Amino acid sequence: MNILVSPSSVPNSNPVDLASTVLDRDAYLTELLNQVVQTRHSASVEVDAWLQELHERAALWVRKSVLPTTRDEEWRFTDLSSLRKVQFNVETLDATSVQADTLLVPEAANSRLVFVNGIYTPELSAVADLPDGIVVSNLTNLPVETRGGASLQSRVQQYLAQTEGAHEVFTALNTSGIKDVAVVWVAKNVVVETPIHLVFLVAGEAPSISLPRCLVVAETGSSVTLVEEFTNRRGAESAEKVYFTNAVTEIWIEENAQVSHTRLELEGAEAFHIGKTAVSQARDSRYTCHAVTFGGKLSRHNLEILQTGEQTETTLNGLTMIGGNQLADTHSAIALNYPYSTSRQLHKCIVGDRAHGVFNGKIFVPKPAQLTDAAQLNRNLLLSPKARVDTKPQLEITADNVKCAHGATVSQLEDDEIFYLQSRGIDENDARNLLINAFAAEIINQIPVPSLRERLTQTVNSYQSIIND
């Protein structure tokens, strides 16, 4: 019998006997939980029994957990002490300052789902003209028709909060506060031509915490393109506001299905962002992720892939561009438990000023996963003497017939390359910008949505004036 390797190797992620654990171990975390629970109880929406059980079980895990510190191996380069200094509140819905036209991705003009402070906002969404075979909805408005003898609501229960790593502290905090969920369900053998745009915003004046939740299910033989965006679109006057986004996205890809996922983190300059993307891949499935991180004072993305069948294909592309005192942390884990799988990962960091980039990528290849082909590369570009990168690509292999490779590079802009461009009539600043654009373009050009490629290229250009000394 094959023993599955879980990609979750973060603190508090392994089940233990809760009855033997002292509760309320972390006063700050307990206060966050209390805010979440009080807001959920004050809502007028009736909660189903199964969801209430999820809430209570997750809250129990939070109460027995503690926030990770730099003494924890998985967090040793990411200090959360600045998060502890802020007293957050869970904000109610406030979409009055958001303009719908600022949220547009032209290719997804009729397939957009918008959540403000984790609550579905129909006046900013556009999902009325979707083709047959796909559901894009929030949890409470799911259609009532049955498929395969069961309602969609009942089928959602089989997937929500069921991925590996559900007991990790930030994931459990999100689950304990679920008020609504973005649900994308693609029926068997349905190919969705247009991308689905999921937008998560935070609005409010006080330091606030938002708990976005997303569930994606691609049934056998289906194909879908997702654009998931966490952003601050409320104007320049709100760019410096402090808030905390704690997001969880679960993606279930069934046999021979395909999901292309673009994840954009464009939070405000003083924001905290901790996100989890948990993906389950069945036999012959294909998953591609383009993860782009530009915003946030402190951000972290945990990307966990669990293979549950043979011959899967996994492609992970990442781009982080930070400056000032930003810290951006990317942790990925790919558990390849079955044979004949292929995975490719390329993550790039552009770090300027006094910013700090972190990358830790793990690939697990246990003995049953023979004939696996996996490659991982982290490339980093430092733009100032005080910029810093900590990188740790990892392979854990016990299979003996595999092809696996990993590597990391850290470099600066080469003087001879800048000199060459100057000799062709390009001034020094433009030469530097041209080289930075070329470094980022390798990731951006692989994004399958043309308007996003153009927008991100413009964003890279605007960021250079901030982080390029």
CSV table of C-alpha atoms in Angstrom, one decimal:
chain,number,residue,atom,x,y,z
A,1,MET,CA,0.0,0.0,0.0
A,2,ASN,CA,1.4,3.4,-1.0
A,3,ILE,CA,1.8,5.9,1.9
A,4,LEU,CA,1.0,9.4,0.7
A,5,VAL,CA,3.4,12.1,1.6
A,6,SER,CA,1.7,15.3,2.7
A,7,PRO,CA,3.2,18.7,1.5
A,8,SER,CA,2.2,20.3,4.8
A,9,SER,CA,5.3,20.7,7.0
A,10,VAL,CA,4.4,23.9,8.8
A,11,PRO,CA,4.0,24.2,12.6
A,12,ASN,CA,0.7,23.0,14.1
A,13,SER,CA,-0.3,21.1,10.9
A,14,ASN,CA,-0.2,17.5,12.2
A,15,PRO,CA,-3.3,16.2,14.0
A,16,VAL,CA,-3.0,15.5,17.7
A,17,ASP,CA,-5.3,14.7,20.5
A,18,LEU,CA,-7.0,18.0,21.2
A,19,ALA,CA,-8.3,16.8,24.5
A,20,SER,CA,-4.8,16.5,25.8
A,21,THR,CA,-3.8,20.0,24.6
A,22,VAL,CA,-3.9,23.1,26.7
A,23,LEU,CA,-6.2,25.6,25.0
A,24,ASP,CA,-5.8,29.4,24.5
A,25,ARG,CA,-2.0,29.1,24.3
A,26,ASP,CA,-1.5,32.4,22.5
A,27,ALA,CA,-3.4,35.5,23.8
A,28,TYR,CA,-3.0,37.5,20.6
A,29,LEU,CA,-4.3,34.6,18.4
A,30,THR,CA,-7.2,34.1,20.8
A,31,GLU,CA,-8.2,37.7,20.5
A,32,LEU,CA,-8.1,37.5,16.7
A,33,LEU,CA,-10.3,34.4,16.9
A,34,ASN,CA,-12.7,36.2,19.3
A,35,GLN,CA,-13.1,39.0,16.8
A,36,VAL,CA,-13.8,36.5,14.0
A,37,VAL,CA,-16.3,34.5,16.1
A,38,GLN,CA,-18.2,37.6,17.4
A,39,THR,CA,-18.6,39.0,13.9
A,40,ARG,CA,-19.8,35.7,12.5
A,41,HIS,CA,-22.3,35.4,15.4
A,42,SER,CA,-23.6,38.9,14.8
A,43,ALA,CA,-24.4,38.2,11.1
A,44,SER,CA,-28.0,37.6,10.3
A,45,VAL,CA,-27.3,34.8,7.9
A,46,GLU,CA,-28.4,31.3,9.1
A,47,VAL,CA,-25.5,28.9,9.1
A,48,ASP,CA,-26.0,25.2,8.1
A,49,ALA,CA,-25.1,22.5,10.7
A,50,TRP,CA,-22.2,21.2,8.6
A,51,LEU,CA,-20.7,24.6,8.3
A,52,GLN,CA,-21.2,25.3,12.0
A,53,GLU,CA,-19.3,22.1,12.7
A,54,LEU,CA,-16.4,23.2,10.5
A,55,HIS,CA,-16.3,26.6,12.4
A,56,GLU,CA,-16.2,24.9,15.8
A,57,ARG,CA,-13.6,22.3,14.8
A,58,ALA,CA,-11.3,24.9,13.3
A,59,ALA,CA,-11.7,27.3,16.2
A,60,LEU,CA,-10.6,24.5,18.5
A,61,TRP,CA,-7.5,24.1,16.5
A,62,VAL,CA,-6.8,27.8,16.6
A,63,ARG,CA,-7.2,27.9,20.4
A,64,LYS,CA,-4.6,25.1,20.8
A,65,SER,CA,-2.1,26.8,18.4
A,66,VAL,CA,0.4,29.6,18.5
A,67,LEU,CA,1.5,32.0,15.9
A,68,PRO,CA,4.8,30.8,14.4
A,69,THR,CA,8.0,32.6,15.3
A,70,THR,CA,11.5,32.7,13.8
A,71,ARG,CA,12.4,29.8,16.1
A,72,ASP,CA,10.2,27.6,13.8
A,73,GLU,CA,12.2,26.3,10.9
A,74,GLU,CA,9.5,27.1,8.3
A,75,TRP,CA,9.3,30.7,9.5
A,76,ARG,CA,12.9,31.4,10.5
A,77,PHE,CA,13.2,34.2,7.9
A,78,THR,CA,9.7,35.7,8.4
A,79,ASP,CA,9.2,37.6,11.6
A,80,LEU,CA,5.6,38.1,12.5
A,81,SER,CA,6.3,40.4,15.5
A,82,SER,CA,5.1,43.5,13.5
A,83,LEU,CA,1.8,41.7,13.0
A,84,ARG,CA,1.4,41.1,16.7
A,85,LYS,CA,1.7,44.9,17.3
A,86,VAL,CA,-1.6,45.6,15.5
A,87,GLN,CA,-5.0,45.1,17.0
A,88,PHE,CA,-7.3,44.0,14.1
A,89,ASN,CA,-11.0,44.1,13.8
A,90,VAL,CA,-13.2,42.1,11.4
A,91,GLU,CA,-14.9,44.8,9.1
A,92,THR,CA,-18.4,44.6,7.8
A,93,LEU,CA,-19.2,45.0,4.1
A,94,ASP,CA,-18.2,48.4,2.7
A,95,ALA,CA,-18.1,48.6,-1.1
A,96,THR,CA,-19.1,52.2,-1.5
A,97,SER,CA,-15.6,53.4,-2.4
A,98,VAL,CA,-15.0,50.7,-5.0
A,99,GLN,CA,-15.6,51.5,-8.7
A,100,ALA,CA,-16.6,48.5,-10.8
A,101,ASP,CA,-14.7,49.7,-13.8
A,102,THR,CA,-11.4,49.5,-11.9
A,103,LEU,CA,-11.8,45.8,-11.5
A,104,LEU,CA,-12.2,44.9,-15.1
A,105,VAL,CA,-10.2,42.2,-16.9
A,106,PRO,CA,-11.6,42.6,-20.4
A,107,GLU,CA,-11.4,38.9,-21.2
A,108,ALA,CA,-13.5,38.2,-18.0
A,109,ALA,CA,-16.0,41.1,-18.3
A,110,ASN,CA,-18.9,38.7,-17.9
A,111,SER,CA,-17.3,36.2,-15.5
A,112,ARG,CA,-16.2,38.2,-12.5
A,113,LEU,CA,-16.9,37.5,-8.8
A,114,VAL,CA,-16.1,40.2,-6.3
A,115,PHE,CA,-15.8,39.9,-2.5
A,116,VAL,CA,-15.3,42.8,-0.2
A,117,ASN,CA,-14.0,41.9,3.3
A,118,GLY,CA,-14.7,38.3,2.4
A,119,ILE,CA,-18.4,39.0,1.6
A,120,TYR,CA,-19.9,38.5,-1.9
A,121,THR,CA,-20.7,41.8,-3.6
A,122,PRO,CA,-23.2,41.3,-6.4
A,123,GLU,CA,-23.3,44.9,-7.5
A,124,LEU,CA,-19.6,44.6,-8.5
A,125,SER,CA,-19.8,41.1,-9.9
A,126,ALA,CA,-20.9,39.9,-13.4
A,127,VAL,CA,-21.8,36.2,-13.7
A,128,ALA,CA,-25.1,36.3,-15.4
A,129,ASP,CA,-24.1,35.1,-18.9
A,130,LEU,CA,-21.9,32.1,-18.1
A,131,PRO,CA,-22.0,29.1,-20.4
A,132,ASP,CA,-23.7,25.8,-19.4
A,133,GLY,CA,-21.7,23.4,-17.3
A,134,ILE,CA,-19.9,26.0,-15.1
A,135,VAL,CA,-21.0,27.5,-11.8
A,136,VAL,CA,-19.4,30.7,-10.5
A,137,SER,CA,-21.1,31.8,-7.3
A,138,ASN,CA,-20.9,32.5,-3.7
A,139,LEU,CA,-21.8,29.7,-1.2
A,140,THR,CA,-25.2,30.9,-0.2
A,141,ASN,CA,-26.4,31.5,-3.8
A,142,LEU,CA,-25.4,28.1,-5.3
A,143,PRO,CA,-28.0,26.7,-7.7
A,144,VAL,CA,-30.3,24.1,-6.2
A,145,GLU,CA,-30.3,21.6,-9.1
A,146,THR,CA,-28.9,18.2,-8.6
A,147,ARG,CA,-26.0,16.6,-10.5
A,148,GLY,CA,-25.2,12.9,-10.3
A,149,GLY,CA,-28.0,12.4,-7.8
A,150,ALA,CA,-26.7,15.0,-5.3
A,151,SER,CA,-27.2,18.8,-5.0
A,152,LEU,CA,-24.3,21.1,-5.6
A,153,GLN,CA,-24.6,22.4,-2.0
A,154,SER,CA,-24.1,18.9,-0.7
A,155,ARG,CA,-21.2,18.2,-3.0
A,156,VAL,CA,-19.4,21.3,-1.9
A,157,GLN,CA,-19.4,19.9,1.7
A,158,GLN,CA,-17.3,17.0,0.4
A,159,TYR,CA,-14.5,19.4,-0.7
A,160,LEU,CA,-14.6,22.5,1.5
A,161,ALA,CA,-11.8,22.5,4.2
A,162,GLN,CA,-10.9,18.9,3.2
A,163,THR,CA,-7.4,19.4,1.7
A,164,GLU,CA,-4.2,18.5,3.5
A,165,GLY,CA,-2.9,21.1,6.0
A,166,ALA,CA,-6.3,22.2,7.2
A,167,HIS,CA,-5.0,22.4,10.8
A,168,GLU,CA,-2.2,24.9,10.0
A,169,VAL,CA,-2.9,27.9,12.2
A,170,PHE,CA,-3.7,30.5,9.6
A,171,THR,CA,-5.8,28.0,7.6
A,172,ALA,CA,-7.7,27.1,10.7
A,173,LEU,CA,-8.3,30.8,11.5
A,174,ASN,CA,-9.7,31.3,8.1
A,175,THR,CA,-12.0,28.3,8.4
A,176,SER,CA,-13.2,29.3,11.8
A,177,GLY,CA,-14.4,32.6,10.3
A,178,ILE,CA,-16.0,31.5,7.0
A,179,LYS,CA,-19.0,33.7,6.2
A,180,ASP,CA,-19.0,33.2,2.5
A,181,VAL,CA,-17.0,31.3,-0.2
A,182,ALA,CA,-16.2,31.9,-3.8
A,183,VAL,CA,-17.2,28.7,-5.6
A,184,VAL,CA,-16.1,27.7,-9.1
A,185,TRP,CA,-17.4,24.4,-10.3
A,186,VAL,CA,-16.7,23.1,-13.8
A,187,ALA,CA,-18.8,20.1,-14.9
A,188,LYS,CA,-17.4,17.0,-16.5
A,189,ASN,CA,-15.8,17.5,-20.0
A,190,VAL,CA,-16.6,21.2,-20.0
A,191,VAL,CA,-14.0,23.5,-21.5
A,192,VAL,CA,-14.4,27.1,-20.4
A,193,GLU,CA,-13.0,29.4,-23.0
A,194,THR,CA,-13.0,32.7,-21.1
A,195,PRO,CA,-11.1,33.3,-17.8
A,196,ILE,CA,-12.9,33.5,-14.5
A,197,HIS,CA,-11.9,36.6,-12.5
A,198,LEU,CA,-12.1,36.4,-8.7
A,199,VAL,CA,-11.4,39.7,-6.9
A,200,PHE,CA,-10.9,40.0,-3.1
A,201,LEU,CA,-10.8,43.5,-1.6
A,202,VAL,CA,-10.6,44.9,1.9
A,203,ALA,CA,-12.5,48.1,2.8
A,204,GLY,CA,-12.8,50.0,6.1
A,205,GLU,CA,-11.0,52.6,8.2
A,206,ALA,CA,-9.8,50.7,11.3
A,207,PRO,CA,-7.0,48.1,11.1
A,208,SER,CA,-9.1,45.2,9.7
A,209,ILE,CA,-8.8,41.5,9.1
A,210,SER,CA,-10.3,39.8,6.1
A,211,LEU,CA,-10.7,36.1,5.5
A,212,PRO,CA,-11.3,35.3,1.8
A,213,ARG,CA,-12.1,31.7,1.0
A,214,CYS,CA,-12.2,30.1,-2.5
A,215,LEU,CA,-13.1,26.6,-3.6
A,216,VAL,CA,-12.5,25.4,-7.2
A,217,VAL,CA,-13.5,22.0,-8.4
A,218,ALA,CA,-12.7,20.9,-12.0
A,219,GLU,CA,-14.4,17.6,-12.8
A,220,THR,CA,-13.1,14.9,-15.0
A,221,GLY,CA,-12.0,16.1,-18.5
A,222,SER,CA,-12.7,19.8,-17.8
A,223,SER,CA,-10.6,22.9,-18.4
A,224,VAL,CA,-10.7,26.3,-16.8
A,225,THR,CA,-8.6,29.5,-16.5
A,226,LEU,CA,-8.7,31.4,-13.2
A,227,VAL,CA,-7.4,34.9,-12.3
A,228,GLU,CA,-7.4,35.3,-8.5
A,229,GLU,CA,-6.6,38.9,-7.4
A,230,PHE,CA,-6.0,40.3,-3.9
A,231,THR,CA,-5.7,44.0,-4.3
A,232,ASN,CA,-6.2,47.5,-2.9
A,233,ARG,CA,-8.3,49.5,-5.4
A,234,ARG,CA,-9.7,52.2,-3.1
A,235,GLY,CA,-7.6,55.1,-4.2
A,236,ALA,CA,-4.2,56.6,-3.2
A,237,GLU,CA,-5.6,58.0,0.1
A,238,SER,CA,-6.1,54.4,1.4
A,239,ALA,CA,-2.8,52.9,0.1
A,240,GLU,CA,-1.1,53.4,3.5
A,241,LYS,CA,-3.9,51.8,5.6
A,242,VAL,CA,-3.1,48.8,7.8
A,243,TYR,CA,-5.1,45.6,7.2
A,244,PHE,CA,-4.6,41.9,7.2
A,245,THR,CA,-5.7,39.5,4.5
A,246,ASN,CA,-5.7,35.8,5.5
A,247,ALA,CA,-6.8,33.9,2.4
A,248,VAL,CA,-7.3,30.2,1.6
A,249,THR,CA,-7.9,28.7,-1.8
A,250,GLU,CA,-8.6,25.0,-2.4
A,251,ILE,CA,-8.4,23.6,-5.9
A,252,TRP,CA,-9.5,20.0,-6.7
A,253,ILE,CA,-8.5,18.8,-10.1
A,254,GLU,CA,-10.1,15.4,-11.1
A,255,GLU,CA,-8.8,13.0,-13.7
A,256,ASN,CA,-7.6,14.4,-17.0
A,257,ALA,CA,-8.8,17.9,-16.0
A,258,GLN,CA,-6.8,21.1,-16.5
A,259,VAL,CA,-6.6,24.3,-14.4
A,260,SER,CA,-4.5,27.4,-15.3
A,261,HIS,CA,-4.3,29.7,-12.2
A,262,THR,CA,-3.0,33.2,-12.1
A,263,ARG,CA,-2.7,34.6,-8.6
A,264,LEU,CA,-2.0,38.3,-8.1
A,265,GLU,CA,-1.1,39.8,-4.8
A,266,LEU,CA,-1.2,43.6,-5.1
A,267,GLU,CA,-2.0,44.7,-1.6
A,268,GLY,CA,-1.4,48.1,0.0
A,269,ALA,CA,2.0,49.3,1.2
A,270,GLU,CA,1.1,48.7,4.9
A,271,ALA,CA,-0.9,45.5,4.5
A,272,PHE,CA,-0.2,42.0,5.8
A,273,HIS,CA,-1.0,39.1,3.5
A,274,ILE,CA,-0.8,35.4,4.3
A,275,GLY,CA,-2.3,33.1,1.7
A,276,LYS,CA,-2.6,29.4,1.2
A,277,THR,CA,-3.2,27.6,-2.1
A,278,ALA,CA,-3.9,23.9,-1.6
A,279,VAL,CA,-4.2,21.8,-4.8
A,280,SER,CA,-5.2,18.2,-5.2
A,281,GLN,CA,-4.3,16.6,-8.6
A,282,ALA,CA,-5.8,13.3,-9.7
A,283,ARG,CA,-4.5,11.0,-12.4
A,284,ASP,CA,-3.5,12.7,-15.8
A,285,SER,CA,-4.5,16.2,-14.5
A,286,ARG,CA,-2.6,19.4,-15.3
A,287,TYR,CA,-2.1,22.4,-13.1
A,288,THR,CA,-0.3,25.6,-13.9
A,289,CYS,CA,0.1,28.5,-11.4
A,290,HIS,CA,1.5,31.9,-12.1
A,291,ALA,CA,1.9,33.6,-8.7
A,292,VAL,CA,2.8,37.3,-8.8
A,293,THR,CA,3.6,39.2,-5.6
A,294,PHE,CA,4.1,43.0,-5.6
A,295,GLY,CA,2.3,44.5,-2.6
A,296,GLY,CA,2.2,44.2,1.1
A,297,LYS,CA,4.4,45.2,4.0
A,298,LEU,CA,4.7,41.5,4.9
A,299,SER,CA,3.4,38.8,2.6
A,300,ARG,CA,3.6,35.0,2.5
A,301,HIS,CA,2.2,32.5,0.0
A,302,ASN,CA,2.1,28.8,0.9
A,303,LEU,CA,1.5,26.8,-2.3
A,304,GLU,CA,0.9,23.1,-1.6
A,305,ILE,CA,0.4,20.4,-4.4
A,306,LEU,CA,-0.7,16.9,-3.5
A,307,GLN,CA,-0.6,14.3,-6.3
A,308,THR,CA,-3.3,11.6,-5.9
A,309,GLY,CA,-2.8,9.7,-9.2
A,310,GLU,CA,-0.3,8.9,-11.9
A,311,GLN,CA,1.0,11.0,-14.8
A,312,THR,CA,0.2,14.5,-13.5
A,313,GLU,CA,1.8,17.6,-14.8
A,314,THR,CA,2.5,20.6,-12.5
A,315,THR,CA,4.0,23.9,-13.6
A,316,LEU,CA,4.7,26.6,-11.0
A,317,ASN,CA,5.9,30.1,-12.2
A,318,GLY,CA,6.4,32.9,-9.6
A,319,LEU,CA,7.5,36.5,-9.7
A,320,THR,CA,8.1,38.7,-6.6
A,321,MET,CA,9.1,42.3,-6.9
A,322,ILE,CA,9.6,44.3,-3.7
A,323,GLY,CA,11.3,47.4,-2.3
A,324,GLY,CA,11.4,49.6,0.7
A,325,ASN,CA,11.1,47.5,3.8
A,326,GLN,CA,8.9,44.9,2.3
A,327,LEU,CA,9.2,41.2,3.1
A,328,ALA,CA,7.8,38.6,0.7
A,329,ASP,CA,8.0,34.9,1.5
A,330,THR,CA,7.1,32.1,-0.9
A,331,HIS,CA,6.9,28.5,0.4
A,332,SER,CA,6.0,25.7,-2.0
A,333,ALA,CA,5.7,22.0,-1.5
A,334,ILE,CA,5.0,19.4,-4.2
A,335,ALA,CA,4.2,15.9,-3.0
A,336,LEU,CA,4.7,13.5,-6.0
A,337,ASN,CA,3.3,10.2,-4.6
A,338,TYR,CA,2.8,8.3,-7.9
A,339,PRO,CA,4.9,7.4,-10.9
A,340,TYR,CA,5.3,9.1,-14.3
A,341,SER,CA,4.7,12.6,-13.0
A,342,THR,CA,6.3,15.9,-14.3
A,343,SER,CA,6.8,19.1,-12.4
A,344,ARG,CA,8.5,22.4,-13.4
A,345,GLN,CA,9.1,25.3,-11.1
A,346,LEU,CA,10.7,28.7,-11.8
A,347,HIS,CA,10.4,31.4,-9.2
A,348,LYS,CA,12.1,34.9,-9.7
A,349,CYS,CA,12.6,37.6,-7.1
A,350,ILE,CA,13.5,41.3,-7.8
A,351,VAL,CA,14.5,42.9,-4.6
A,352,GLY,CA,15.5,46.6,-4.1
A,353,ASP,CA,16.1,49.0,-1.3
A,354,ARG,CA,16.1,47.2,2.1
A,355,ALA,CA,13.6,44.6,1.1
A,356,HIS,CA,13.8,40.9,2.0
A,357,GLY,CA,12.8,38.1,-0.3
A,358,VAL,CA,12.4,34.5,0.9
A,359,PHE,CA,11.9,31.3,-1.1
A,360,ASN,CA,11.6,27.8,0.1
A,361,GLY,CA,10.6,25.1,-2.4
A,362,LYS,CA,10.2,21.4,-1.5
A,363,ILE,CA,9.7,18.5,-3.8
A,364,PHE,CA,8.9,15.1,-2.2
A,365,VAL,CA,9.5,12.0,-4.2
A,366,PRO,CA,8.8,8.8,-2.1
A,367,LYS,CA,9.7,5.3,-3.3
A,368,PRO,CA,6.4,4.6,-5.2
A,369,ALA,CA,6.9,7.7,-7.4
A,370,GLN,CA,9.3,6.0,-9.9
A,371,LEU,CA,10.0,7.7,-13.3
A,372,THR,CA,9.3,11.1,-11.9
A,373,ASP,CA,10.7,14.1,-13.7
A,374,ALA,CA,11.0,17.2,-11.5
A,375,ALA,CA,13.0,20.5,-11.9
A,376,GLN,CA,13.1,23.5,-9.6
A,377,LEU,CA,14.9,26.9,-10.0
A,378,ASN,CA,14.9,30.1,-8.0
A,379,ARG,CA,16.6,33.1,-9.6
A,380,ASN,CA,17.1,36.3,-7.7
A,381,LEU,CA,18.1,39.8,-8.7
A,382,LEU,CA,19.3,42.3,-6.0
A,383,LEU,CA,19.1,46.0,-7.0
A,384,SER,CA,20.8,47.5,-3.9
A,385,PRO,CA,23.5,46.6,-1.4
A,386,LYS,CA,21.0,46.3,1.4
A,387,ALA,CA,18.6,44.1,-0.4
A,388,ARG,CA,18.5,40.5,0.9
A,389,VAL,CA,17.3,37.1,-0.3
A,390,ASP,CA,17.2,33.8,1.6
A,391,THR,CA,16.6,30.9,-0.7
A,392,LYS,CA,16.3,27.2,0.0
A,393,PRO,CA,15.3,24.8,-2.8
A,394,GLN,CA,14.9,21.2,-1.5
A,395,LEU,CA,14.5,17.8,-2.9
A,396,GLU,CA,13.6,14.8,-0.7
A,397,ILE,CA,13.9,11.7,-2.8
A,398,THR,CA,13.7,8.0,-1.8
A,399,ALA,CA,12.7,6.7,-5.3
A,400,ASP,CA,15.7,5.4,-7.3
A,401,ASN,CA,14.6,5.8,-10.9
A,402,VAL,CA,13.9,9.5,-11.2
A,403,LYS,CA,15.1,12.6,-13.0
A,404,CYS,CA,15.2,15.6,-10.5
A,405,ALA,CA,17.1,18.8,-10.3
A,406,HIS,CA,17.1,22.0,-8.3
A,407,GLY,CA,19.1,25.2,-8.1
A,408,ALA,CA,19.2,28.8,-7.0
A,409,THR,CA,21.1,31.9,-8.2
A,410,VAL,CA,21.5,35.4,-6.6
A,411,SER,CA,23.0,38.2,-8.8
A,412,GLN,CA,23.0,41.9,-9.5
A,413,LEU,CA,22.7,43.8,-12.7
A,414,GLU,CA,26.0,43.3,-14.7
A,415,ASP,CA,28.0,46.4,-15.3
A,416,ASP,CA,29.1,45.1,-18.7
A,417,GLU,CA,25.5,44.6,-19.8
A,418,ILE,CA,24.6,48.2,-18.8
A,419,PHE,CA,27.7,49.5,-20.5
A,420,TYR,CA,26.8,47.6,-23.7
A,421,LEU,CA,23.3,49.2,-23.8
A,422,GLN,CA,24.9,52.6,-23.1
A,423,SER,CA,27.2,52.1,-26.0
A,424,ARG,CA,24.0,51.8,-28.2
A,425,GLY,CA,22.7,55.2,-27.1
A,426,ILE,CA,20.6,54.1,-24.1
A,427,ASP,CA,21.2,56.1,-20.9
A,428,GLU,CA,22.1,54.2,-17.7
A,429,ASN,CA,18.7,54.4,-16.0
A,430,ASP,CA,16.9,53.2,-19.1
A,431,ALA,CA,19.4,50.4,-19.5
A,432,ARG,CA,18.8,49.2,-15.9
A,433,ASN,CA,15.1,49.3,-16.5
A,434,LEU,CA,15.4,47.3,-19.7
A,435,LEU,CA,17.3,44.6,-18.0
A,436,ILE,CA,14.8,44.4,-15.1
A,437,ASN,CA,11.9,44.2,-17.6
A,438,ALA,CA,13.6,41.3,-19.4
A,439,PHE,CA,14.2,39.5,-16.1
A,440,ALA,CA,10.5,39.8,-15.2
A,441,ALA,CA,9.2,39.1,-18.7
A,442,GLU,CA,10.1,35.4,-18.6
A,443,ILE,CA,7.3,34.9,-16.0
A,444,ILE,CA,4.8,37.6,-17.2
A,445,ASN,CA,4.8,36.4,-20.8
A,446,GLN,CA,3.6,33.0,-19.7
A,447,ILE,CA,0.3,34.3,-18.2
A,448,PRO,CA,-2.5,33.3,-20.6
A,449,VAL,CA,-4.6,36.5,-20.3
A,450,PRO,CA,-3.2,39.3,-22.6
A,451,SER,CA,-4.7,42.2,-20.7
A,452,LEU,CA,-3.0,40.9,-17.5
A,453,ARG,CA,0.4,40.6,-19.3
A,454,GLU,CA,0.1,44.2,-20.4
A,455,ARG,CA,-1.1,45.4,-17.0
A,456,LEU,CA,1.7,43.6,-15.1
A,457,THR,CA,4.3,44.9,-17.5
A,458,GLN,CA,3.1,48.4,-16.7
A,459,THR,CA,3.2,47.6,-13.0
A,460,VAL,CA,6.8,46.4,-13.2
A,461,ASN,CA,7.7,49.7,-14.9
A,462,SER,CA,6.0,51.7,-12.2
A,463,TYR,CA,7.7,49.7,-9.4
A,464,GLN,CA,11.1,50.3,-10.8
A,465,SER,CA,10.9,54.0,-9.9
A,466,ILE,CA,10.3,52.9,-6.3
A,467,ILE,CA,12.7,50.0,-5.8
A,468,ASN,CA,15.5,50.8,-8.3
A,469,ASP,CA,18.1,53.0,-6.6
